[in-house]
PDB file of C-alpha atoms in Angstrom:
ATOM      1  CA  MET A   1     130.567 107.078 125.923  1.00 47.00           C
ATOM      2  CA  THR A   2     128.842 110.109 127.414  1.00 53.00           C
ATOM      3  CA  VAL A   3     125.112 110.729 127.652  1.00 52.00           C
ATOM      4  CA  LYS A   4     125.464 113.576 125.148  1.00 65.00           C
ATOM      5  CA  THR A   5     126.992 111.212 122.601  1.00 75.00           C
ATOM      6  CA  ILE A   6     124.252 108.619 123.107  1.00 76.00           C
ATOM      7  CA  GLU A   7     121.574 111.321 122.747  1.00 70.00           C
ATOM      8  CA  ASP A   8     123.250 112.598 119.588  1.00 70.00           C
ATOM      9  CA  LYS A   9     123.323 109.089 118.127  1.00 74.00           C
ATOM     10  CA  ILE A  10     119.651 108.538 118.969  1.00 73.00           C
ATOM     11  CA  VAL A  11     118.644 111.872 117.427  1.00 68.00           C
ATOM     12  CA  CYS A  12     120.741 111.217 114.314  1.00 70.00           C
ATOM     13  CA  SER A  13     119.361 107.694 113.923  1.00 71.00           C
ATOM     14  CA  LEU A  14     115.756 108.803 114.359  1.00 66.00           C
ATOM     15  CA  SER A  15     116.231 111.762 112.007  1.00 65.00           C
ATOM     16  CA  ARG A  16     117.716 109.482 109.356  1.00 66.00           C
ATOM     17  CA  ALA A  17     114.860 106.975 109.739  1.00 65.00           C
ATOM     18  CA  ILE A  18     112.192 109.673 109.595  1.00 62.00           C
ATOM     19  CA  PHE A  19     113.580 111.963 106.886  1.00 59.00           C
ATOM     20  CA  ASP A  20     116.054 109.958 104.775  1.00 57.00           C
ATOM     21  CA  ASP A  21     113.762 107.039 104.020  1.00 65.00           C
ATOM     22  CA  GLU A  22     110.855 106.717 101.608  1.00 63.00           C
ATOM     23  CA  MET A  23     108.969 104.796 104.313  1.00 79.00           C
ATOM     24  CA  VAL A  24     108.355 101.885 101.959  1.00 87.00           C
ATOM     25  CA  PHE A  25     107.856  99.437 104.827  1.00 89.00           C
ATOM     26  CA  THR A  26     105.300 101.756 106.438  1.00 89.00           C
ATOM     27  CA  ARG A  27     103.414 102.042 103.160  1.00 92.00           C
ATOM     28  CA  LEU A  28     103.484  98.259 102.738  1.00 93.00           C
ATOM     29  CA  MET A  29     102.110  97.808 106.255  1.00 95.00           C
ATOM     30  CA  LEU A  30      99.337 100.300 105.493  1.00 96.00           C
ATOM     31  CA  ALA A  31      98.532  98.443 102.253  1.00 96.00           C
ATOM     32  CA  ALA A  32      98.493  95.074 104.038  1.00 97.00           C
ATOM     33  CA  SER A  33      96.207  96.480 106.729  1.00 96.00           C
ATOM     34  CA  GLU A  34      93.889  97.981 104.121  1.00 97.00           C
ATOM     35  CA  PHE A  35      93.673  94.689 102.236  1.00 97.00           C
ATOM     36  CA  LEU A  36      92.987  92.825 105.480  1.00 97.00           C
ATOM     37  CA  TRP A  37      90.305  95.324 106.516  1.00 96.00           C
ATOM     38  CA  GLY A  38      88.671  94.896 103.096  1.00 97.00           C
ATOM     39  CA  ILE A  39      88.703  91.109 103.340  1.00 96.00           C
ATOM     40  CA  LEU A  40      87.385  91.080 106.906  1.00 94.00           C
ATOM     41  CA  LEU A  41      84.605  93.500 106.019  1.00 95.00           C
ATOM     42  CA  LEU A  42      83.506  91.068 103.279  1.00 95.00           C
ATOM     43  CA  TRP A  43      83.596  88.127 105.698  1.00 93.00           C
ATOM     44  CA  PRO A  44      80.167  86.555 106.190  1.00 91.00           C
ATOM     45  CA  GLY A  45      78.378  87.905 109.227  1.00 88.00           C
ATOM     46  CA  GLU A  46      77.393  91.269 110.599  1.00 88.00           C
ATOM     47  CA  LEU A  47      80.589  93.012 111.673  1.00 86.00           C
ATOM     48  CA  PHE A  48      78.767  96.325 112.015  1.00 89.00           C
ATOM     49  CA  SER A  49      76.408  94.830 114.604  1.00 90.00           C
ATOM     50  CA  ARG A  50      79.252  95.367 117.085  1.00 90.00           C
ATOM     51  CA  PRO A  51      79.188  98.738 118.842  1.00 91.00           C
ATOM     52  CA  THR A  52      82.814  99.507 117.927  1.00 91.00           C
ATOM     53  CA  TYR A  53      81.778 100.127 114.313  1.00 92.00           C
ATOM     54  CA  LYS A  54      78.718 102.281 115.054  1.00 93.00           C
ATOM     55  CA  VAL A  55      80.084 105.460 113.413  1.00 94.00           C
ATOM     56  CA  MET A  56      81.265 103.557 110.331  1.00 94.00           C
ATOM     57  CA  SER A  57      77.850 101.897 109.974  1.00 94.00           C
ATOM     58  CA  HIS A  58      76.164 105.305 109.804  1.00 95.00           C
ATOM     59  CA  VAL A  59      78.326 106.322 106.837  1.00 96.00           C
ATOM     60  CA  MET A  60      78.251 103.259 104.544  1.00 96.00           C
ATOM     61  CA  PRO A  61      77.399  99.550 104.635  1.00 95.00           C
ATOM     62  CA  GLU A  62      80.141  96.999 105.293  1.00 95.00           C
ATOM     63  CA  GLU A  63      80.493  96.055 101.629  1.00 96.00           C
ATOM     64  CA  ALA A  64      81.076  99.669 100.591  1.00 97.00           C
ATOM     65  CA  TRP A  65      83.732 100.081 103.290  1.00 97.00           C
ATOM     66  CA  ALA A  66      85.313  96.832 102.072  1.00 97.00           C
ATOM     67  CA  LEU A  67      85.594  98.232  98.542  1.00 98.00           C
ATOM     68  CA  VAL A  68      87.071 101.473  99.887  1.00 98.00           C
ATOM     69  CA  PHE A  69      89.723  99.577 101.835  1.00 98.00           C
ATOM     70  CA  LEU A  70      90.540  97.183  98.981  1.00 98.00           C
ATOM     71  CA  ALA A  71      90.874 100.063  96.493  1.00 98.00           C
ATOM     72  CA  THR A  72      92.974 102.041  98.960  1.00 98.00           C
ATOM     73  CA  GLY A  73      95.239  99.039  99.514  1.00 97.00           C
ATOM     74  CA  MET A  74      95.704  98.615  95.748  1.00 97.00           C
ATOM     75  CA  LEU A  75      96.536 102.298  95.303  1.00 97.00           C
ATOM     76  CA  GLN A  76      98.951 102.230  98.245  1.00 96.00           C
ATOM     77  CA  LEU A  77     100.695  99.206  96.752  1.00 96.00           C
ATOM     78  CA  SER A  78     100.839 100.814  93.295  1.00 96.00           C
ATOM     79  CA  ILE A  79     102.654 103.833  94.744  1.00 94.00           C
ATOM     80  CA  VAL A  80     105.288 101.512  96.218  1.00 93.00           C
ATOM     81  CA  ILE A  81     105.603  99.414  93.029  1.00 94.00           C
ATOM     82  CA  GLN A  82     105.948 102.518  90.857  1.00 93.00           C
ATOM     83  CA  ASN A  83     108.410 104.052  93.328  1.00 89.00           C
ATOM     84  CA  ASP A  84     106.522 107.340  93.023  1.00 87.00           C
ATOM     85  CA  PHE A  85     106.461 108.709  96.560  1.00 84.00           C
ATOM     86  CA  HIS A  86     106.510 112.432  95.815  1.00 80.00           C
ATOM     87  CA  GLY A  87     104.290 112.830  92.756  1.00 85.00           C
ATOM     88  CA  LYS A  88     101.011 114.732  92.881  1.00 88.00           C
ATOM     89  CA  PHE A  89      98.923 111.551  93.000  1.00 92.00           C
ATOM     90  CA  ALA A  90     101.003 110.147  95.869  1.00 91.00           C
ATOM     91  CA  GLN A  91     100.564 113.403  97.799  1.00 89.00           C
ATOM     92  CA  TYR A  92      96.803 113.514  97.278  1.00 93.00           C
ATOM     93  CA  PHE A  93      96.538 109.828  98.088  1.00 95.00           C
ATOM     94  CA  ALA A  94      98.521 110.329 101.315  1.00 94.00           C
ATOM     95  CA  GLY A  95      95.991 112.989 102.315  1.00 94.00           C
ATOM     96  CA  TRP A  96      93.110 110.632 101.574  1.00 96.00           C
ATOM     97  CA  ASN A  97      94.798 107.801 103.457  1.00 97.00           C
ATOM     98  CA  PHE A  98      95.410 110.005 106.460  1.00 96.00           C
ATOM     99  CA  VAL A  99      91.744 111.083 106.540  1.00 97.00           C
ATOM    100  CA  LEU A 100      90.542 107.474 106.127  1.00 97.00           C
ATOM    101  CA  TRP A 101      92.611 106.059 108.989  1.00 97.00           C
ATOM    102  CA  TRP A 102      91.885 108.973 111.299  1.00 96.00           C
ATOM    103  CA  PHE A 103      88.157 108.678 110.602  1.00 97.00           C
ATOM    104  CA  ILE A 104      88.257 104.977 111.415  1.00 96.00           C
ATOM    105  CA  VAL A 105      90.188 105.451 114.655  1.00 95.00           C
ATOM    106  CA  VAL A 106      88.216 108.464 115.873  1.00 95.00           C
ATOM    107  CA  GLY A 107      84.972 106.711 114.919  1.00 94.00           C
ATOM    108  CA  MET A 108      85.941 103.665 116.942  1.00 93.00           C
ATOM    109  CA  PHE A 109      86.920 105.801 119.925  1.00 92.00           C
ATOM    110  CA  LEU A 110      83.590 107.631 119.736  1.00 92.00           C
ATOM    111  CA  SER A 111      81.565 104.450 119.344  1.00 92.00           C
ATOM    112  CA  VAL A 112      82.471 102.757 122.616  1.00 91.00           C
ATOM    113  CA  SER A 113      83.719 103.824 125.987  1.00 89.00           C
ATOM    114  CA  PRO A 114      86.235 102.917 127.162  1.00 89.00           C
ATOM    115  CA  PRO A 115      87.810 102.360 123.763  1.00 85.00           C
ATOM    116  CA  PRO A 116      89.060  98.822 123.155  1.00 85.00           C
ATOM    117  CA  ALA A 117      92.814  98.365 123.479  1.00 88.00           C
ATOM    118  CA  ALA A 118      92.648  96.231 120.328  1.00 88.00           C
ATOM    119  CA  ILE A 119      92.438  99.357 118.164  1.00 91.00           C
ATOM    120  CA  SER A 120      95.918 100.479 119.191  1.00 92.00           C
ATOM    121  CA  GLY A 121      97.244  99.034 115.907  1.00 92.00           C
ATOM    122  CA  GLU A 122      94.825 101.171 113.920  1.00 94.00           C
ATOM    123  CA  ALA A 123      95.847 104.199 115.971  1.00 94.00           C
ATOM    124  CA  VAL A 124      99.485 103.582 115.016  1.00 94.00           C
ATOM    125  CA  LEU A 125      98.459 103.231 111.363  1.00 94.00           C
ATOM    126  CA  ALA A 126      96.643 106.573 111.621  1.00 95.00           C
ATOM    127  CA  ILE A 127      99.796 108.204 113.006  1.00 93.00           C
ATOM    128  CA  ALA A 128     101.897 106.604 110.253  1.00 92.00           C
ATOM    129  CA  SER A 129      99.500 107.795 107.550  1.00 94.00           C
ATOM    130  CA  PHE A 130      99.623 111.301 109.020  1.00 91.00           C
ATOM    131  CA  TRP A 131     103.416 111.306 108.857  1.00 88.00           C
ATOM    132  CA  ILE A 132     103.461 110.024 105.275  1.00 89.00           C
ATOM    133  CA  TRP A 133     101.123 112.887 104.344  1.00 89.00           C
ATOM    134  CA  LEU A 134     103.000 115.576 106.326  1.00 85.00           C
ATOM    135  CA  ARG A 135     106.571 114.464 105.622  1.00 81.00           C
ATOM    136  CA  PRO A 136     106.969 115.840 102.055  1.00 74.00           C
ATOM    137  CA  TYR A 137     105.714 119.256 103.181  1.00 70.00           C
ATOM    138  CA  LYS A 138     108.083 119.237 106.158  1.00 69.00           C
ATOM    139  CA  LEU A 139     111.004 118.201 103.932  1.00 66.00           C
ATOM    140  CA  ARG A 140     110.230 121.001 101.473  1.00 64.00           C
ATOM    141  CA  ALA A 141     110.183 123.522 104.323  1.00 67.00           C
ATOM    142  CA  ILE A 142     113.555 122.268 105.586  1.00 66.00           C
ATOM    143  CA  ILE A 143     115.084 122.403 102.088  1.00 63.00           C
ATOM    144  CA  LEU A 144     113.675 125.886 101.457  1.00 64.00           C
ATOM    145  CA  LYS A 145     115.041 127.144 104.773  1.00 70.00           C
ATOM    146  CA  GLY A 146     118.436 125.615 103.978  1.00 68.00           C
ATOM    147  CA  ARG A 147     118.500 127.367 100.596  1.00 68.00           C
ATOM    148  CA  GLN A 148     117.513 130.674 102.177  1.00 71.00           C
ATOM    149  CA  ASP A 149     120.221 130.307 104.821  1.00 69.00           C
ATOM    150  CA  ALA A 150     122.768 129.415 102.146  1.00 68.00           C
ATOM    151  CA  ALA A 151     121.779 132.453 100.080  1.00 72.00           C
ATOM    152  CA  LYS A 152     122.503 134.703 103.078  1.00 73.00           C
ATOM    153  CA  LEU A 153     126.111 133.496 103.198  1.00 69.00           C
TER     154      LEU A 153
END
């Protein structure tokens, strides 16, 4: 097997995973993380007394953030249960989810220096939420280009 063949297989496998999948597992992981964030924010004690959450504490109290995360987790799960990944609500929700996770990660990075390695999981969730938001637009662009190329033939 040549290097070219291995590279082709890797590219094909990654392309199939990224574009030919509804990313249900990714959405379920986001929902699970959102539920867990909501539960932990309701846990007795002062989570926001830690410097990592300084930016978040300036926006809303812990209980309000908990409700945001619990509601977001329920909506994320409802999209998966309804199998509605490309509807208008799912698209708007993906935008909201992307903004939420990126705010959390950037806020944590800005709150402490050096940033704690423990937020690497949240950073990956932010990247995943960005892809779920961007993916339908990228797919539409690819399909449109394919149709335009086919029309030229």
